[in-house]
């Protein structure tokens, strides 16, 4: 499953909907300090099912909803959608008749969560299952966050074995 | 399962022995199991010798050498079992220009079978991208996307 | 002693409230004691609001914003009680060009009363140095010094 | 006390004696990864009396002695000298008749240590006292090692108070 498109709306500093197309090959994301680049990584982690606010630099999951700026009020909901193309055929049988698979996650400030697959409400479990079956799961070696590369060498030997386990 | 762990370890180790000298332009490195008799509990040690230097405790390595060693291990695992995409956030920050060049060269090769998304401040890295996205905050606190398609 | 800690805290805090907006080109920040009644045990909290953004948990700041905030605090303490010299090893690594510029401007000012030794990969930072030392390893494993005096 | 000169010999990757003059103002140290820049910082920490090998990225203090390369044998001793100028007059009374103060530290592979002040053997205590009296001591805010700037924000509030204490 290749990533086709990422849509971020109300998530962290992305107040207005931002849409990233991801063609094949190498995509570079650039910009000054604090402009929102790492927030894009957080958005991808989040829509793939991240349950720990700490892994998104927050204290509570509510922290991912746009909290306002000097000129804008806070928003009441964050939404991220990740659209995959099924053209490489590596998808579970039930998705073979789709040309795209869209995974959407929403969080409301009252704590309500919504998950959708191709715009149809589903459970978190359906989303994590999809990622497991297609091998797209956020493996420890496929998303390296800012400042985390050093942890591999600083970690205890026992803490490193999961890298082999995930590839096994 | 024990057998699969052992097989994967062997594959990743062989790959690591290739990738390290490629990124470091020489030298050698390998992975060692801390307890070969207990594959369910064993830890993973990293033994490193940058080109021309003597084998030493990994902690004595420089900031850039440590980062590049970790990158070599990540790339090795990725080459054994590629993910459909790979997200690297400012992984090139501690690297000098020569190392960034070799790092980007490998990424270009791997991008033939996986999508790579690199967050970077380095102009050298930007130069190897097929697509460039600029994120700006003209209005403070509000991120805006500016796409600069390169090909 | 309690009294001296309180006085120093006040001085550093006032300086921090000046230095932060200078490095960030706006915004505000301050230090807060976690327990004002127990000056011998109290901790130090950092409250930060980058320009145009809302007051938030420090953990949500970007990599570069965190580094620049720490630099602002270090510089504030340094301005209250300067050391004869200051050694900074690749502190500018996560900063973008605009922030590196303001960082170096402050260093130039403080270098009038203290010696600054900066280890850096940044050409921008090299440009503000009075003296430049190049360290090379032509012979692998063996460091050699090449001095390039600039003034 | 201003730093005048640093001499490194046999310390980490500095096999042959290297001499740094430190004029006033800003000095930049540059070079490729692994060439020895941070080793210079370690050398300064070490000659100022650092007792923990961990703070110098080593496991034992012996790790700071040049351990050999593919083309060179290991050395038997590491020596670092830091020369201060007393021209600003901020020195303890007993040094007022000197124009320079030279602090030297040696470590032999058998574990023997030597400390010298102006080439006269002394105790570690004399060195740490000198640094304390002249305010040159390695204060936490005057030497920031590679990768350590992040620790200030990541530290617990109680761990940060030492910054104020050192300036008090
Ligand atoms: N819920 C939120 N609402 C509004 N702004 C937020 C929210 N969460 C985070 N931010 C802001 O997003 C900014 C961080 O963005 P990000 O980490 O993506 O920066 P970056 O582009 O990666 O910068 P750097 O180059 O320094 O790493 C911070 O200034 C933070 O205040
Ligand atoms: N006792 C020793 N004998 C020989 N070499 C040593 C010794 N201790 C450390 N080294 C070598 O010194 C090198 C590290 O140097 P240093 O940390 O100063 O690099 P650097 O110039 O700061 O690089 P970077 O830009 O990556 O931070 C390592 O390659 C290490 O193997
Ligand atoms: Mg970032
Ligand atoms: Mg270094």
PDB file of N, CA and C in Angstrom, chain B residues 57-146:
ATOM      1  N   UNK B  57      34.891   1.302  22.515  1.00  0.00           N
ATOM      2  CA  UNK B  57      33.566   1.457  23.088  1.00  0.00           C
ATOM      3  C   UNK B  57      32.736   2.452  22.254  1.00  0.00           C
ATOM      4  N   UNK B  58      31.535   2.038  21.910  1.00  0.00           N
ATOM      5  CA  UNK B  58      30.665   2.874  21.086  1.00  0.00           C
ATOM      6  C   UNK B  58      30.436   4.257  21.685  1.00  0.00           C
ATOM      7  N   UNK B  59      30.541   4.375  23.010  1.00  0.00           N
ATOM      8  CA  UNK B  59      30.263   5.667  23.652  1.00  0.00           C
ATOM      9  C   UNK B  59      31.294   6.729  23.296  1.00  0.00           C
ATOM     10  N   UNK B  60      32.500   6.299  22.872  1.00  0.00           N
ATOM     11  CA  UNK B  60      33.545   7.275  22.543  1.00  0.00           C
ATOM     12  C   UNK B  60      33.357   7.886  21.151  1.00  0.00           C
ATOM     13  N   UNK B  61      32.462   7.301  20.362  1.00  0.00           N
ATOM     14  CA  UNK B  61      32.230   7.831  19.017  1.00  0.00           C
ATOM     15  C   UNK B  61      31.738   9.268  19.062  1.00  0.00           C
ATOM     16  N   UNK B  62      31.956   9.990  17.973  1.00  0.00           N
ATOM     17  CA  UNK B  62      31.485  11.373  17.907  1.00  0.00           C
ATOM     18  C   UNK B  62      29.975  11.407  17.687  1.00  0.00           C
ATOM     19  N   UNK B  63      29.394  12.601  17.874  1.00  0.00           N
ATOM     20  CA  UNK B  63      27.956  12.765  17.675  1.00  0.00           C
ATOM     21  C   UNK B  63      27.514  12.321  16.293  1.00  0.00           C
ATOM     22  N   UNK B  64      28.276  12.727  15.285  1.00  0.00           N
ATOM     23  CA  UNK B  64      27.932  12.356  13.912  1.00  0.00           C
ATOM     24  C   UNK B  64      28.133  10.875  13.649  1.00  0.00           C
ATOM     25  N   UNK B  65      29.192  10.297  14.220  1.00  0.00           N
ATOM     26  CA  UNK B  65      29.460   8.872  14.025  1.00  0.00           C
ATOM     27  C   UNK B  65      28.369   8.027  14.667  1.00  0.00           C
ATOM     28  N   UNK B  66      27.892   8.447  15.846  1.00  0.00           N
ATOM     29  CA  UNK B  66      26.818   7.708  16.510  1.00  0.00           C
ATOM     30  C   UNK B  66      25.546   7.755  15.667  1.00  0.00           C
ATOM     31  N   UNK B  67      25.213   8.938  15.163  1.00  0.00           N
ATOM     32  CA  UNK B  67      24.000   9.074  14.356  1.00  0.00           C
ATOM     33  C   UNK B  67      24.089   8.224  13.095  1.00  0.00           C
ATOM     34  N   UNK B  68      25.247   8.260  12.434  1.00  0.00           N
ATOM     35  CA  UNK B  68      25.407   7.516  11.180  1.00  0.00           C
ATOM     36  C   UNK B  68      25.376   6.005  11.426  1.00  0.00           C
ATOM     37  N   UNK B  69      25.904   5.571  12.580  1.00  0.00           N
ATOM     38  CA  UNK B  69      25.862   4.152  12.932  1.00  0.00           C
ATOM     39  C   UNK B  69      24.413   3.711  13.125  1.00  0.00           C
ATOM     40  N   UNK B  70      23.621   4.525  13.821  1.00  0.00           N
ATOM     41  CA  UNK B  70      22.209   4.206  14.023  1.00  0.00           C
ATOM     42  C   UNK B  70      21.479   4.175  12.678  1.00  0.00           C
ATOM     43  N   UNK B  71      21.811   5.110  11.800  1.00  0.00           N
ATOM     44  CA  UNK B  71      21.206   5.131  10.467  1.00  0.00           C
ATOM     45  C   UNK B  71      21.563   3.851   9.706  1.00  0.00           C
ATOM     46  N   UNK B  72      22.821   3.403   9.825  1.00  0.00           N
ATOM     47  CA  UNK B  72      23.245   2.184   9.140  1.00  0.00           C
ATOM     48  C   UNK B  72      22.413   0.995   9.612  1.00  0.00           C
ATOM     49  N   UNK B  73      22.137   0.935  10.906  1.00  0.00           N
ATOM     50  CA  UNK B  73      21.334  -0.171  11.434  1.00  0.00           C
ATOM     51  C   UNK B  73      19.888  -0.071  10.943  1.00  0.00           C
ATOM     52  N   UNK B  74      19.324   1.121  10.993  1.00  0.00           N
ATOM     53  CA  UNK B  74      17.950   1.312  10.510  1.00  0.00           C
ATOM     54  C   UNK B  74      17.836   0.923   9.038  1.00  0.00           C
ATOM     55  N   UNK B  75      18.794   1.390   8.222  1.00  0.00           N
ATOM     56  CA  UNK B  75      18.759   1.071   6.789  1.00  0.00           C
ATOM     57  C   UNK B  75      18.903  -0.439   6.570  1.00  0.00           C
ATOM     58  N   UNK B  76      19.734  -1.094   7.371  1.00  0.00           N
ATOM     59  CA  UNK B  76      19.944  -2.538   7.208  1.00  0.00           C
ATOM     60  C   UNK B  76      18.638  -3.288   7.440  1.00  0.00           C
ATOM     61  N   UNK B  77      17.944  -2.931   8.527  1.00  0.00           N
ATOM     62  CA  UNK B  77      16.668  -3.595   8.824  1.00  0.00           C
ATOM     63  C   UNK B  77      15.673  -3.294   7.702  1.00  0.00           C
ATOM     64  N   UNK B  78      15.690  -2.042   7.238  1.00  0.00           N
ATOM     65  CA  UNK B  78      14.768  -1.635   6.179  1.00  0.00           C
ATOM     66  C   UNK B  78      15.019  -2.423   4.897  1.00  0.00           C
ATOM     67  N   UNK B  79      16.291  -2.690   4.598  1.00  0.00           N
ATOM     68  CA  UNK B  79      16.602  -3.418   3.371  1.00  0.00           C
ATOM     69  C   UNK B  79      16.189  -4.890   3.479  1.00  0.00           C
ATOM     70  N   UNK B  80      16.199  -5.443   4.695  1.00  0.00           N
ATOM     71  CA  UNK B  80      15.778  -6.827   4.871  1.00  0.00           C
ATOM     72  C   UNK B  80      14.259  -6.936   4.770  1.00  0.00           C
ATOM     73  N   UNK B  81      13.554  -6.006   5.396  1.00  0.00           N
ATOM     74  CA  UNK B  81      12.088  -6.047   5.357  1.00  0.00           C
ATOM     75  C   UNK B  81      11.545  -4.633   5.168  1.00  0.00           C
ATOM     76  N   UNK B  82      11.529  -4.168   3.910  1.00  0.00           N
ATOM     77  CA  UNK B  82      11.132  -2.784   3.648  1.00  0.00           C
ATOM     78  C   UNK B  82       9.700  -2.494   4.083  1.00  0.00           C
ATOM     79  N   UNK B  83       9.486  -1.300   4.620  1.00  0.00           N
ATOM     80  CA  UNK B  83       8.131  -0.814   4.845  1.00  0.00           C
ATOM     81  C   UNK B  83       7.722  -0.084   3.574  1.00  0.00           C
ATOM     82  N   UNK B  84       6.422   0.078   3.333  1.00  0.00           N
ATOM     83  CA  UNK B  84       6.001   0.805   2.126  1.00  0.00           C
ATOM     84  C   UNK B  84       6.494   2.255   2.150  1.00  0.00           C
ATOM     85  N   UNK B  85       6.622   2.842   3.333  1.00  0.00           N
ATOM     86  CA  UNK B  85       7.150   4.206   3.383  1.00  0.00           C
ATOM     87  C   UNK B  85       8.029   4.373   4.622  1.00  0.00           C
ATOM     88  N   UNK B  86       8.860   5.395   4.588  1.00  0.00           N
ATOM     89  CA  UNK B  86       9.780   5.660   5.696  1.00  0.00           C
ATOM     90  C   UNK B  86       9.838   7.158   5.947  1.00  0.00           C
ATOM     91  N   UNK B  87       9.629   7.541   7.227  1.00  0.00           N
ATOM     92  CA  UNK B  87       9.589   8.952   7.625  1.00  0.00           C
ATOM     93  C   UNK B  87      10.809   9.275   8.469  1.00  0.00           C
ATOM     94  N   UNK B  88      11.667  10.180   8.003  1.00  0.00           N
ATOM     95  CA  UNK B  88      12.858  10.526   8.785  1.00  0.00           C
ATOM     96  C   UNK B  88      12.833  12.017   9.116  1.00  0.00           C
ATOM     97  N   UNK B  89      12.772  12.345  10.401  1.00  0.00           N
ATOM     98  CA  UNK B  89      12.674  13.743  10.828  1.00  0.00           C
ATOM     99  C   UNK B  89      14.021  14.269  11.301  1.00  0.00           C
ATOM    100  N   UNK B  90      14.664  15.074  10.438  1.00  0.00           N
ATOM    101  CA  UNK B  90      15.953  15.720  10.742  1.00  0.00           C
ATOM    102  C   UNK B  90      17.023  14.732  11.215  1.00  0.00           C
ATOM    103  N   UNK B  91      17.041  13.559  10.593  1.00  0.00           N
ATOM    104  CA  UNK B  91      18.044  12.554  10.930  1.00  0.00           C
ATOM    105  C   UNK B  91      19.434  13.003  10.460  1.00  0.00           C
ATOM    106  N   UNK B  92      19.475  13.885   9.456  1.00  0.00           N
ATOM    107  CA  UNK B  92      20.768  14.333   8.916  1.00  0.00           C
ATOM    108  C   UNK B  92      21.371  15.503   9.691  1.00  0.00           C
ATOM    109  N   UNK B  93      20.691  15.947  10.756  1.00  0.00           N
ATOM    110  CA  UNK B  93      21.142  17.150  11.476  1.00  0.00           C
ATOM    111  C   UNK B  93      22.600  17.110  11.964  1.00  0.00           C
ATOM    112  N   UNK B  94      23.072  15.993  12.570  1.00  0.00           N
ATOM    113  CA  UNK B  94      24.457  16.010  13.063  1.00  0.00           C
ATOM    114  C   UNK B  94      25.512  15.633  12.023  1.00  0.00           C
ATOM    115  N   UNK B  95      25.094  15.370  10.781  1.00  0.00           N
ATOM    116  CA  UNK B  95      26.042  14.874   9.790  1.00  0.00           C
ATOM    117  C   UNK B  95      26.724  15.981   9.003  1.00  0.00           C
ATOM    118  N   UNK B  96      28.012  15.768   8.679  1.00  0.00           N
ATOM    119  CA  UNK B  96      28.705  16.738   7.825  1.00  0.00           C
ATOM    120  C   UNK B  96      28.336  16.466   6.364  1.00  0.00           C
ATOM    121  N   UNK B  97      28.793  17.352   5.472  1.00  0.00           N
ATOM    122  CA  UNK B  97      28.364  17.266   4.067  1.00  0.00           C
ATOM    123  C   UNK B  97      28.703  15.939   3.397  1.00  0.00           C
ATOM    124  N   UNK B  98      29.899  15.413   3.672  1.00  0.00           N
ATOM    125  CA  UNK B  98      30.296  14.163   3.031  1.00  0.00           C
ATOM    126  C   UNK B  98      29.377  13.017   3.451  1.00  0.00           C
ATOM    127  N   UNK B  99      29.076  12.951   4.744  1.00  0.00           N
ATOM    128  CA  UNK B  99      28.196  11.891   5.235  1.00  0.00           C
ATOM    129  C   UNK B  99      26.768  12.071   4.746  1.00  0.00           C
ATOM    130  N   UNK B 100      26.312  13.324   4.684  1.00  0.00           N
ATOM    131  CA  UNK B 100      24.964  13.577   4.176  1.00  0.00           C
ATOM    132  C   UNK B 100      24.861  13.095   2.730  1.00  0.00           C
ATOM    133  N   UNK B 101      25.932  13.287   1.978  1.00  0.00           N
ATOM    134  CA  UNK B 101      25.929  12.845   0.582  1.00  0.00           C
ATOM    135  C   UNK B 101      25.719  11.347   0.457  1.00  0.00           C
ATOM    136  N   UNK B 102      26.462  10.557   1.254  1.00  0.00           N
ATOM    137  CA  UNK B 102      26.331   9.097   1.168  1.00  0.00           C
ATOM    138  C   UNK B 102      24.972   8.636   1.708  1.00  0.00           C
ATOM    139  N   UNK B 103      24.517   9.311   2.768  1.00  0.00           N
ATOM    140  CA  UNK B 103      23.196   9.038   3.352  1.00  0.00           C
ATOM    141  C   UNK B 103      22.103   9.228   2.288  1.00  0.00           C
ATOM    142  N   UNK B 104      22.157  10.346   1.577  1.00  0.00           N
ATOM    143  CA  UNK B 104      21.134  10.637   0.571  1.00  0.00           C
ATOM    144  C   UNK B 104      21.218   9.700  -0.632  1.00  0.00           C
ATOM    145  N   UNK B 105      22.419   9.265  -0.953  1.00  0.00           N
ATOM    146  CA  UNK B 105      22.604   8.353  -2.069  1.00  0.00           C
ATOM    147  C   UNK B 105      21.879   7.036  -1.798  1.00  0.00           C
ATOM    148  N   UNK B 106      22.008   6.560  -0.552  1.00  0.00           N
ATOM    149  CA  UNK B 106      21.318   5.302  -0.206  1.00  0.00           C
ATOM    150  C   UNK B 106      19.810   5.499  -0.199  1.00  0.00           C
ATOM    151  N   UNK B 107      19.375   6.669   0.258  1.00  0.00           N
ATOM    152  CA  UNK B 107      17.931   6.929   0.297  1.00  0.00           C
ATOM    153  C   UNK B 107      17.357   6.943  -1.119  1.00  0.00           C
ATOM    154  N   UNK B 108      18.098   7.535  -2.046  1.00  0.00           N
ATOM    155  CA  UNK B 108      17.627   7.563  -3.431  1.00  0.00           C
ATOM    156  C   UNK B 108      17.468   6.125  -3.950  1.00  0.00           C
ATOM    157  N   UNK B 109      18.413   5.250  -3.625  1.00  0.00           N
ATOM    158  CA  UNK B 109      18.311   3.857  -4.084  1.00  0.00           C
ATOM    159  C   UNK B 109      17.101   3.167  -3.484  1.00  0.00           C
ATOM    160  N   UNK B 110      16.914   3.342  -2.179  1.00  0.00           N
ATOM    161  CA  UNK B 110      15.808   2.662  -1.502  1.00  0.00           C
ATOM    162  C   UNK B 110      14.461   3.254  -1.914  1.00  0.00           C
ATOM    163  N   UNK B 111      14.482   4.507  -2.400  1.00  0.00           N
ATOM    164  CA  UNK B 111      13.221   5.150  -2.780  1.00  0.00           C
ATOM    165  C   UNK B 111      12.632   4.522  -4.032  1.00  0.00           C
ATOM    166  N   UNK B 112      13.380   3.608  -4.662  1.00  0.00           N
ATOM    167  CA  UNK B 112      12.849   2.925  -5.844  1.00  0.00           C
ATOM    168  C   UNK B 112      11.765   1.938  -5.446  1.00  0.00           C
ATOM    169  N   UNK B 113      11.843   1.433  -4.185  1.00  0.00           N
ATOM    170  CA  UNK B 113      10.817   0.479  -3.759  1.00  0.00           C
ATOM    171  C   UNK B 113      10.021   0.949  -2.545  1.00  0.00           C
ATOM    172  N   UNK B 114      10.389   2.083  -1.959  1.00  0.00           N
ATOM    173  CA  UNK B 114       9.618   2.619  -0.827  1.00  0.00           C
ATOM    174  C   UNK B 114       9.550   4.134  -0.940  1.00  0.00           C
ATOM    175  N   UNK B 115       8.497   4.705  -0.386  1.00  0.00           N
ATOM    176  CA  UNK B 115       8.397   6.164  -0.379  1.00  0.00           C
ATOM    177  C   UNK B 115       9.193   6.709   0.808  1.00  0.00           C
ATOM    178  N   UNK B 116      10.010   7.737   0.566  1.00  0.00           N
ATOM    179  CA  UNK B 116      10.750   8.342   1.654  1.00  0.00           C
ATOM    180  C   UNK B 116      10.292   9.773   1.874  1.00  0.00           C
ATOM    181  N   UNK B 117       9.994  10.099   3.123  1.00  0.00           N
ATOM    182  CA  UNK B 117       9.610  11.462   3.473  1.00  0.00           C
ATOM    183  C   UNK B 117      10.648  11.978   4.460  1.00  0.00           C
ATOM    184  N   UNK B 118      11.400  12.986   4.037  1.00  0.00           N
ATOM    185  CA  UNK B 118      12.493  13.502   4.857  1.00  0.00           C
ATOM    186  C   UNK B 118      12.201  14.912   5.312  1.00  0.00           C
ATOM    187  N   UNK B 119      12.251  15.131   6.628  1.00  0.00           N
ATOM    188  CA  UNK B 119      12.160  16.500   7.126  1.00  0.00           C
ATOM    189  C   UNK B 119      13.596  16.957   7.334  1.00  0.00           C
ATOM    190  N   UNK B 120      13.937  18.103   6.770  1.00  0.00           N
ATOM    191  CA  UNK B 120      15.337  18.499   6.811  1.00  0.00           C
ATOM    192  C   UNK B 120      15.528  20.002   6.750  1.00  0.00           C
ATOM    193  N   UNK B 121      16.672  20.463   7.258  1.00  0.00           N
ATOM    194  CA  UNK B 121      17.076  21.864   7.089  1.00  0.00           C
ATOM    195  C   UNK B 121      18.224  21.929   6.073  1.00  0.00           C
ATOM    196  N   UNK B 122      18.669  20.747   5.602  1.00  0.00           N
ATOM    197  CA  UNK B 122      19.875  20.702   4.772  1.00  0.00           C
ATOM    198  C   UNK B 122      19.582  20.898   3.286  1.00  0.00           C
ATOM    199  N   UNK B 123      20.281  21.857   2.689  1.00  0.00           N
ATOM    200  CA  UNK B 123      20.071  22.119   1.258  1.00  0.00           C
ATOM    201  C   UNK B 123      20.550  20.929   0.425  1.00  0.00           C
ATOM    202  N   UNK B 124      21.551  20.220   0.936  1.00  0.00           N
ATOM    203  CA  UNK B 124      22.075  19.051   0.232  1.00  0.00           C
ATOM    204  C   UNK B 124      20.990  17.986   0.120  1.00  0.00           C
ATOM    205  N   UNK B 125      20.258  17.773   1.209  1.00  0.00           N
ATOM    206  CA  UNK B 125      19.197  16.774   1.215  1.00  0.00           C
ATOM    207  C   UNK B 125      18.035  17.222   0.328  1.00  0.00           C
ATOM    208  N   UNK B 126      17.706  18.502   0.393  1.00  0.00           N
ATOM    209  CA  UNK B 126      16.608  19.013  -0.446  1.00  0.00           C
ATOM    210  C   UNK B 126      16.897  18.742  -1.916  1.00  0.00           C
ATOM    211  N   UNK B 127      18.178  18.811  -2.261  1.00  0.00           N
ATOM    212  CA  UNK B 127      18.559  18.675  -3.666  1.00  0.00           C
ATOM    213  C   UNK B 127      18.277  17.292  -4.236  1.00  0.00           C
ATOM    214  N   UNK B 128      18.175  16.255  -3.356  1.00  0.00           N
ATOM    215  CA  UNK B 128      17.932  14.912  -3.897  1.00  0.00           C
ATOM    216  C   UNK B 128      16.451  14.557  -3.893  1.00  0.00           C
ATOM    217  N   UNK B 129      15.598  15.489  -3.460  1.00  0.00           N
ATOM    218  CA  UNK B 129      14.171  15.166  -3.389  1.00  0.00           C
ATOM    219  C   UNK B 129      13.494  15.247  -4.752  1.00  0.00           C
ATOM    220  N   UNK B 130      12.489  14.388  -4.961  1.00  0.00           N
ATOM    221  CA  UNK B 130      11.679  14.462  -6.182  1.00  0.00           C
ATOM    222  C   UNK B 130      10.593  15.519  -6.005  1.00  0.00           C
ATOM    223  N   UNK B 131      10.095  15.619  -4.768  1.00  0.00           N
ATOM    224  CA  UNK B 131       9.044  16.587  -4.451  1.00  0.00           C
ATOM    225  C   UNK B 131       9.459  17.381  -3.224  1.00  0.00           C
ATOM    226  N   UNK B 132       9.150  18.675  -3.218  1.00  0.00           N
ATOM    227  CA  UNK B 132       9.526  19.507  -2.083  1.00  0.00           C
ATOM    228  C   UNK B 132       8.278  20.174  -1.527  1.00  0.00           C
ATOM    229  N   UNK B 133       8.060  20.044  -0.218  1.00  0.00           N
ATOM    230  CA  UNK B 133       6.959  20.761   0.428  1.00  0.00           C
ATOM    231  C   UNK B 133       7.548  21.777   1.397  1.00  0.00           C
ATOM    232  N   UNK B 134       7.126  23.025   1.249  1.00  0.00           N
ATOM    233  CA  UNK B 134       7.556  24.039   2.208  1.00  0.00           C
ATOM    234  C   UNK B 134       6.420  24.277   3.181  1.00  0.00           C
ATOM    235  N   UNK B 135       6.737  24.299   4.461  1.00  0.00           N
ATOM    236  CA  UNK B 135       5.716  24.634   5.463  1.00  0.00           C
ATOM    237  C   UNK B 135       6.064  26.022   5.983  1.00  0.00           C
ATOM    238  N   UNK B 136       5.094  26.903   5.975  1.00  0.00           N
ATOM    239  CA  UNK B 136       5.360  28.264   6.442  1.00  0.00           C
ATOM    240  C   UNK B 136       4.397  28.640   7.550  1.00  0.00           C
ATOM    241  N   UNK B 137       4.744  29.698   8.255  1.00  0.00           N
ATOM    242  CA  UNK B 137       3.840  30.215   9.292  1.00  0.00           C
ATOM    243  C   UNK B 137       3.766  31.721   9.126  1.00  0.00           C
ATOM    244  N   UNK B 138       3.333  32.147   7.942  1.00  0.00           N
ATOM    245  CA  UNK B 138       3.213  33.585   7.712  1.00  0.00           C
ATOM    246  C   UNK B 138       2.351  34.204   8.797  1.00  0.00           C
ATOM    247  N   UNK B 139       1.219  33.542   9.053  1.00  0.00           N
ATOM    248  CA  UNK B 139       0.390  33.977  10.176  1.00  0.00           C
ATOM    249  C   UNK B 139       0.867  33.182  11.386  1.00  0.00           C
ATOM    250  N   UNK B 140       1.374  33.856  12.415  1.00  0.00           N
ATOM    251  CA  UNK B 140       1.975  33.129  13.544  1.00  0.00           C
ATOM    252  C   UNK B 140       1.031  32.093  14.130  1.00  0.00           C
ATOM    253  N   UNK B 141       1.557  30.910  14.362  1.00  0.00           N
ATOM    254  CA  UNK B 141       0.764  29.858  14.997  1.00  0.00           C
ATOM    255  C   UNK B 141      -0.070  29.053  14.013  1.00  0.00           C
ATOM    256  N   UNK B 142      -0.085  29.472  12.738  1.00  0.00           N
ATOM    257  CA  UNK B 142      -0.918  28.799  11.740  1.00  0.00           C
ATOM    258  C   UNK B 142      -0.050  28.245  10.618  1.00  0.00           C
ATOM    259  N   UNK B 143       0.022  26.915  10.504  1.00  0.00           N
ATOM    260  CA  UNK B 143       0.848  26.294   9.467  1.00  0.00           C
ATOM    261  C   UNK B 143       0.160  26.324   8.115  1.00  0.00           C
ATOM    262  N   UNK B 144       0.938  26.606   7.100  1.00  0.00           N
ATOM    263  CA  UNK B 144       0.400  26.635   5.740  1.00  0.00           C
ATOM    264  C   UNK B 144       1.351  25.879   4.839  1.00  0.00           C
ATOM    265  N   UNK B 145       0.801  25.148   3.910  1.00  0.00           N
ATOM    266  CA  UNK B 145       1.611  24.312   3.032  1.00  0.00           C
ATOM    267  C   UNK B 145       1.849  24.991   1.691  1.00  0.00           C
ATOM    268  N   UNK B 146       3.078  24.989   1.253  1.00  0.00           N
ATOM    269  CA  UNK B 146       3.391  25.506  -0.075  1.00  0.00           C
ATOM    270  C   UNK B 146       4.109  24.396  -0.829  1.00  0.00           C
TER     271      UNK B 146
END
